[in-house]
């Protein structure tokens, strides 16, 4: 089970790198960010497929999306200086709470 979470963490990291690079592609008109984005998504989907061998797809996807949303939002705020208002922060908190509830209390994690 630990390896499933390691693979999922690696998938999340690749997805975050790919999405961050996607902003810099300017519609896939810049080569390097475009290559980073495409490669990052390819690796992200590969590593995402590994925990799906023994974990429910809905749970894996919820964790992947929730963590990705939080990390991308943090990068947008820190790196791209994108503003976050109170509703955005509350929404992020609810997403984090949802991911924590799944991980701490869900019995569907083991297949």
Short mmCIF file of N, CA and C in Angstrom, two decimals:
data_model
loop_
_atom_site.label_atom_id
_atom_site.label_comp_id
_atom_site.label_asym_id
_atom_site.label_seq_id
_atom_site.Cartn_x
_atom_site.Cartn_y
_atom_site.Cartn_z
N UNK A 1 0.82 -1.20 0.00
CA UNK A 1 0.00 0.00 0.00
C UNK A 1 0.86 1.26 0.00
N UNK A 2 2.01 1.21 0.69
CA UNK A 2 2.89 2.38 0.73
C UNK A 2 3.36 2.75 -0.68
N UNK A 3 3.68 1.75 -1.49
CA UNK A 3 4.14 2.04 -2.85
C UNK A 3 3.05 2.73 -3.67
N UNK A 4 1.80 2.38 -3.42
CA UNK A 4 0.71 3.05 -4.13
C UNK A 4 0.71 4.55 -3.85
N UNK A 5 0.95 4.91 -2.59
CA UNK A 5 0.99 6.33 -2.24
C UNK A 5 2.24 7.01 -2.79
N UNK A 6 3.34 6.30 -2.85
CA UNK A 6 4.56 6.86 -3.44
C UNK A 6 4.33 7.12 -4.93
N UNK A 7 3.76 6.14 -5.64
CA UNK A 7 3.46 6.32 -7.06
C UNK A 7 2.48 7.48 -7.26
N UNK A 8 1.49 7.56 -6.40
CA UNK A 8 0.51 8.64 -6.51
C UNK A 8 1.16 9.99 -6.27
N UNK A 9 2.06 10.08 -5.30
CA UNK A 9 2.78 11.32 -5.04
C UNK A 9 3.64 11.71 -6.24
N UNK A 10 4.32 10.74 -6.84
CA UNK A 10 5.13 11.02 -8.03
C UNK A 10 4.24 11.50 -9.17
N UNK A 11 3.09 10.87 -9.34
CA UNK A 11 2.14 11.29 -10.38
C UNK A 11 1.68 12.72 -10.16
N UNK A 12 1.40 13.05 -8.92
CA UNK A 12 0.96 14.41 -8.59
C UNK A 12 2.07 15.41 -8.90
N UNK A 13 3.31 15.08 -8.54
CA UNK A 13 4.42 16.00 -8.80
C UNK A 13 4.61 16.24 -10.31
N UNK A 14 4.55 15.16 -11.09
CA UNK A 14 4.68 15.33 -12.54
C UNK A 14 3.53 16.16 -13.10
N UNK A 15 2.32 15.95 -12.59
CA UNK A 15 1.16 16.70 -13.07
C UNK A 15 1.30 18.18 -12.72
N UNK A 16 1.80 18.47 -11.55
CA UNK A 16 1.99 19.87 -11.14
C UNK A 16 3.05 20.54 -12.00
N UNK A 17 4.15 19.85 -12.25
CA UNK A 17 5.19 20.40 -13.14
C UNK A 17 4.62 20.63 -14.54
N UNK A 18 3.88 19.65 -15.05
CA UNK A 18 3.32 19.76 -16.40
C UNK A 18 2.33 20.91 -16.50
N UNK A 19 1.48 21.06 -15.50
CA UNK A 19 0.49 22.13 -15.54
C UNK A 19 1.14 23.50 -15.39
N UNK A 20 2.15 23.58 -14.54
CA UNK A 20 2.89 24.84 -14.41
C UNK A 20 3.57 25.20 -15.73
N UNK A 21 4.18 24.22 -16.37
CA UNK A 21 4.81 24.46 -17.67
C UNK A 21 3.78 24.82 -18.73
N UNK A 22 2.58 24.25 -18.63
CA UNK A 22 1.53 24.52 -19.60
C UNK A 22 1.20 26.00 -19.66
N UNK A 23 1.23 26.67 -18.51
CA UNK A 23 0.98 28.11 -18.49
C UNK A 23 2.04 28.86 -19.30
N UNK A 24 3.25 28.34 -19.31
CA UNK A 24 4.35 29.00 -20.00
C UNK A 24 4.45 28.65 -21.49
N UNK A 25 3.63 27.71 -21.97
CA UNK A 25 3.73 27.30 -23.38
C UNK A 25 3.20 28.36 -24.34
N UNK A 26 2.37 29.26 -23.83
CA UNK A 26 1.70 30.27 -24.66
C UNK A 26 1.00 29.59 -25.84
N UNK A 27 0.12 28.65 -25.50
CA UNK A 27 -0.64 27.94 -26.53
C UNK A 27 0.21 26.98 -27.34
N UNK A 28 1.19 26.38 -26.71
CA UNK A 28 2.13 25.45 -27.35
C UNK A 28 2.94 26.12 -28.47
N UNK A 29 3.24 27.39 -28.30
CA UNK A 29 4.08 28.09 -29.27
C UNK A 29 5.53 28.20 -28.80
N UNK A 30 5.80 27.82 -27.55
CA UNK A 30 7.17 27.82 -27.02
C UNK A 30 7.59 26.38 -26.80
N UNK A 31 8.72 26.00 -27.41
CA UNK A 31 9.12 24.60 -27.47
C UNK A 31 9.43 23.98 -26.11
N UNK A 32 10.32 24.56 -25.33
CA UNK A 32 10.74 23.92 -24.08
C UNK A 32 9.60 23.72 -23.08
N UNK A 33 8.82 24.76 -22.79
CA UNK A 33 7.71 24.52 -21.87
C UNK A 33 6.71 23.51 -22.44
N UNK A 34 6.55 23.49 -23.75
CA UNK A 34 5.65 22.52 -24.37
C UNK A 34 6.15 21.10 -24.18
N UNK A 35 7.45 20.89 -24.36
CA UNK A 35 8.03 19.56 -24.16
C UNK A 35 7.93 19.12 -22.71
N UNK A 36 8.21 20.05 -21.79
CA UNK A 36 8.10 19.74 -20.36
C UNK A 36 6.66 19.37 -20.02
N UNK A 37 5.72 20.11 -20.56
CA UNK A 37 4.31 19.84 -20.28
C UNK A 37 3.87 18.47 -20.81
N UNK A 38 4.18 18.18 -22.05
CA UNK A 38 3.78 16.89 -22.64
C UNK A 38 4.45 15.73 -21.92
N UNK A 39 5.75 15.84 -21.67
CA UNK A 39 6.46 14.77 -20.96
C UNK A 39 5.95 14.63 -19.53
N UNK A 40 5.70 15.74 -18.88
CA UNK A 40 5.20 15.70 -17.52
C UNK A 40 3.86 14.99 -17.42
N UNK A 41 2.96 15.29 -18.35
CA UNK A 41 1.66 14.60 -18.35
C UNK A 41 1.81 13.12 -18.67
N UNK A 42 2.71 12.78 -19.58
CA UNK A 42 2.93 11.36 -19.90
C UNK A 42 3.40 10.60 -18.66
N UNK A 43 4.38 11.15 -17.96
CA UNK A 43 4.88 10.50 -16.74
C UNK A 43 3.80 10.50 -15.65
N UNK A 44 3.04 11.59 -15.55
CA UNK A 44 1.98 11.66 -14.54
C UNK A 44 0.96 10.56 -14.76
N UNK A 45 0.53 10.36 -15.99
CA UNK A 45 -0.47 9.32 -16.26
C UNK A 45 0.10 7.92 -16.07
N UNK A 46 1.37 7.74 -16.40
CA UNK A 46 1.98 6.44 -16.16
C UNK A 46 1.97 6.12 -14.66
N UNK A 47 2.49 7.06 -13.85
CA UNK A 47 2.55 6.81 -12.41
C UNK A 47 1.16 6.77 -11.78
N UNK A 48 0.21 7.49 -12.37
CA UNK A 48 -1.17 7.42 -11.88
C UNK A 48 -1.77 6.04 -12.13
N UNK A 49 -1.34 5.39 -13.19
CA UNK A 49 -1.89 4.07 -13.52
C UNK A 49 -1.44 3.00 -12.53
N UNK A 50 -0.32 3.19 -11.87
CA UNK A 50 0.22 2.15 -10.99
C UNK A 50 -0.64 1.90 -9.75
N UNK A 51 -1.05 2.93 -9.01
CA UNK A 51 -1.90 2.63 -7.86
C UNK A 51 -3.29 2.13 -8.26
N UNK A 52 -3.69 2.38 -9.49
CA UNK A 52 -5.01 1.92 -9.95
C UNK A 52 -5.09 0.40 -10.08
N UNK A 53 -3.94 -0.28 -10.01
CA UNK A 53 -3.96 -1.74 -10.03
C UNK A 53 -4.63 -2.31 -8.80
N UNK A 54 -4.58 -1.59 -7.68
CA UNK A 54 -5.14 -2.14 -6.45
C UNK A 54 -5.99 -1.16 -5.65
N UNK A 55 -6.14 0.07 -6.12
CA UNK A 55 -6.95 1.06 -5.41
C UNK A 55 -8.12 1.47 -6.30
N UNK A 56 -9.25 1.85 -5.71
CA UNK A 56 -10.40 2.28 -6.51
C UNK A 56 -10.10 3.56 -7.30
N UNK A 57 -10.55 3.59 -8.53
CA UNK A 57 -10.26 4.72 -9.42
C UNK A 57 -10.80 6.03 -8.85
N UNK A 58 -11.96 6.01 -8.25
CA UNK A 58 -12.53 7.24 -7.70
C UNK A 58 -11.71 7.83 -6.58
N UNK A 59 -11.19 6.98 -5.73
CA UNK A 59 -10.37 7.43 -4.60
C UNK A 59 -9.03 7.97 -5.11
N UNK A 60 -8.39 7.23 -6.01
CA UNK A 60 -7.11 7.68 -6.57
C UNK A 60 -7.28 9.02 -7.27
N UNK A 61 -8.33 9.13 -8.06
CA UNK A 61 -8.56 10.36 -8.82
C UNK A 61 -8.87 11.53 -7.89
N UNK A 62 -9.64 11.27 -6.84
CA UNK A 62 -9.96 12.34 -5.89
C UNK A 62 -8.70 12.86 -5.20
N UNK A 63 -7.83 11.96 -4.80
CA UNK A 63 -6.58 12.38 -4.15
C UNK A 63 -5.70 13.13 -5.14
N UNK A 64 -5.57 12.59 -6.36
CA UNK A 64 -4.74 13.20 -7.39
C UNK A 64 -5.23 14.60 -7.73
N UNK A 65 -6.52 14.73 -7.96
CA UNK A 65 -7.08 16.03 -8.31
C UNK A 65 -6.99 17.01 -7.15
N UNK A 66 -7.38 16.56 -5.97
CA UNK A 66 -7.37 17.45 -4.82
C UNK A 66 -5.99 17.99 -4.51
N UNK A 67 -5.01 17.10 -4.48
CA UNK A 67 -3.64 17.54 -4.20
C UNK A 67 -3.12 18.43 -5.33
N UNK A 68 -3.43 18.07 -6.57
CA UNK A 68 -3.00 18.90 -7.71
C UNK A 68 -3.60 20.29 -7.66
N UNK A 69 -4.88 20.39 -7.33
CA UNK A 69 -5.54 21.69 -7.24
C UNK A 69 -4.87 22.56 -6.18
N UNK A 70 -4.62 21.98 -5.03
CA UNK A 70 -4.00 22.74 -3.94
C UNK A 70 -2.60 23.20 -4.34
N UNK A 71 -1.79 22.31 -4.90
CA UNK A 71 -0.42 22.66 -5.27
C UNK A 71 -0.37 23.67 -6.41
N UNK A 72 -1.21 23.48 -7.42
CA UNK A 72 -1.23 24.43 -8.55
C UNK A 72 -1.69 25.80 -8.08
N UNK A 73 -2.68 25.83 -7.20
CA UNK A 73 -3.14 27.10 -6.66
C UNK A 73 -2.03 27.79 -5.87
N UNK A 74 -1.30 27.02 -5.08
CA UNK A 74 -0.18 27.60 -4.31
C UNK A 74 0.89 28.14 -5.25
N UNK A 75 1.20 27.41 -6.32
CA UNK A 75 2.19 27.89 -7.29
C UNK A 75 1.69 29.15 -7.98
N UNK A 76 0.42 29.16 -8.35
CA UNK A 76 -0.16 30.35 -8.97
C UNK A 76 -0.06 31.56 -8.07
N UNK A 77 -0.29 31.35 -6.78
CA UNK A 77 -0.23 32.43 -5.82
C UNK A 77 1.20 32.90 -5.59
N UNK A 78 2.13 31.94 -5.40
CA UNK A 78 3.52 32.29 -5.09
C UNK A 78 4.33 32.72 -6.30
N UNK A 79 4.22 31.97 -7.39
CA UNK A 79 5.08 32.18 -8.54
C UNK A 79 4.49 33.19 -9.52
N UNK A 80 3.20 33.04 -9.81
CA UNK A 80 2.57 33.90 -10.81
C UNK A 80 1.84 35.09 -10.19
N UNK A 81 1.91 35.21 -8.86
CA UNK A 81 1.31 36.33 -8.13
C UNK A 81 -0.19 36.46 -8.39
N UNK A 82 -0.87 35.34 -8.49
CA UNK A 82 -2.31 35.34 -8.68
C UNK A 82 -2.99 35.48 -7.32
N UNK A 83 -3.95 36.37 -7.26
CA UNK A 83 -4.62 36.66 -6.00
C UNK A 83 -5.61 35.56 -5.63
N UNK A 84 -5.74 35.33 -4.34
CA UNK A 84 -6.74 34.39 -3.81
C UNK A 84 -7.61 35.15 -2.82
N UNK A 85 -8.92 35.11 -3.05
CA UNK A 85 -9.83 35.76 -2.11
C UNK A 85 -10.33 34.74 -1.08
N UNK A 86 -11.13 35.21 -0.15
CA UNK A 86 -11.61 34.35 0.93
C UNK A 86 -12.37 33.13 0.42
N UNK A 87 -13.29 33.26 -0.56
CA UNK A 87 -13.97 32.06 -1.04
C UNK A 87 -13.01 31.04 -1.66
N UNK A 88 -11.97 31.50 -2.34
CA UNK A 88 -10.98 30.58 -2.91
C UNK A 88 -10.24 29.84 -1.81
N UNK A 89 -9.85 30.56 -0.77
CA UNK A 89 -9.15 29.93 0.34
C UNK A 89 -10.04 28.95 1.09
N UNK A 90 -11.30 29.30 1.27
CA UNK A 90 -12.24 28.39 1.92
C UNK A 90 -12.42 27.13 1.07
N UNK A 91 -12.56 27.32 -0.24
CA UNK A 91 -12.69 26.18 -1.14
C UNK A 91 -11.48 25.27 -1.10
N UNK A 92 -10.29 25.85 -1.06
CA UNK A 92 -9.07 25.05 -0.95
C UNK A 92 -9.05 24.27 0.35
N UNK A 93 -9.49 24.91 1.42
CA UNK A 93 -9.56 24.22 2.71
C UNK A 93 -10.52 23.04 2.67
N UNK A 94 -11.66 23.22 2.00
CA UNK A 94 -12.62 22.13 1.88
C UNK A 94 -12.06 20.98 1.03
N UNK A 95 -11.33 21.31 -0.02
CA UNK A 95 -10.70 20.27 -0.84
C UNK A 95 -9.69 19.49 -0.01
N UNK A 96 -8.85 20.22 0.74
CA UNK A 96 -7.87 19.56 1.59
C UNK A 96 -8.57 18.67 2.62
N UNK A 97 -9.65 19.17 3.20
CA UNK A 97 -10.39 18.39 4.19
C UNK A 97 -10.95 17.12 3.55
N UNK A 98 -11.46 17.23 2.34
CA UNK A 98 -11.99 16.07 1.64
C UNK A 98 -10.93 15.01 1.38
N UNK A 99 -9.77 15.43 0.94
CA UNK A 99 -8.68 14.47 0.70
C UNK A 99 -8.25 13.82 2.01
N UNK A 100 -8.21 14.60 3.08
CA UNK A 100 -7.83 14.03 4.38
C UNK A 100 -8.88 13.03 4.88
N UNK A 101 -10.14 13.34 4.70
CA UNK A 101 -11.20 12.41 5.12
C UNK A 101 -11.08 11.09 4.36
N UNK A 102 -10.84 11.18 3.05
CA UNK A 102 -10.68 9.95 2.26
C UNK A 102 -9.52 9.13 2.80
N UNK A 103 -8.38 9.77 3.02
CA UNK A 103 -7.19 9.04 3.44
C UNK A 103 -7.28 8.51 4.87
N UNK A 104 -7.91 9.25 5.75
CA UNK A 104 -7.94 8.85 7.15
C UNK A 104 -9.09 7.91 7.50
N UNK A 105 -10.22 8.04 6.82
CA UNK A 105 -11.41 7.33 7.27
C UNK A 105 -12.03 6.38 6.26
N UNK A 106 -11.69 6.49 4.99
CA UNK A 106 -12.35 5.66 3.97
C UNK A 106 -11.88 4.21 4.06
N UNK A 107 -12.81 3.31 3.99
CA UNK A 107 -12.51 1.89 3.97
C UNK A 107 -12.38 1.37 2.53
N UNK A 108 -12.59 2.24 1.56
CA UNK A 108 -12.52 1.81 0.15
C UNK A 108 -11.11 1.87 -0.41
N UNK A 109 -10.12 2.27 0.40
CA UNK A 109 -8.75 2.39 -0.12
C UNK A 109 -8.14 1.04 -0.46
N UNK A 110 -8.47 0.01 0.27
CA UNK A 110 -7.91 -1.31 0.01
C UNK A 110 -8.88 -2.08 -0.84
N UNK A 111 -8.39 -2.62 -1.92
CA UNK A 111 -9.23 -3.34 -2.87
C UNK A 111 -9.23 -4.81 -2.59
#
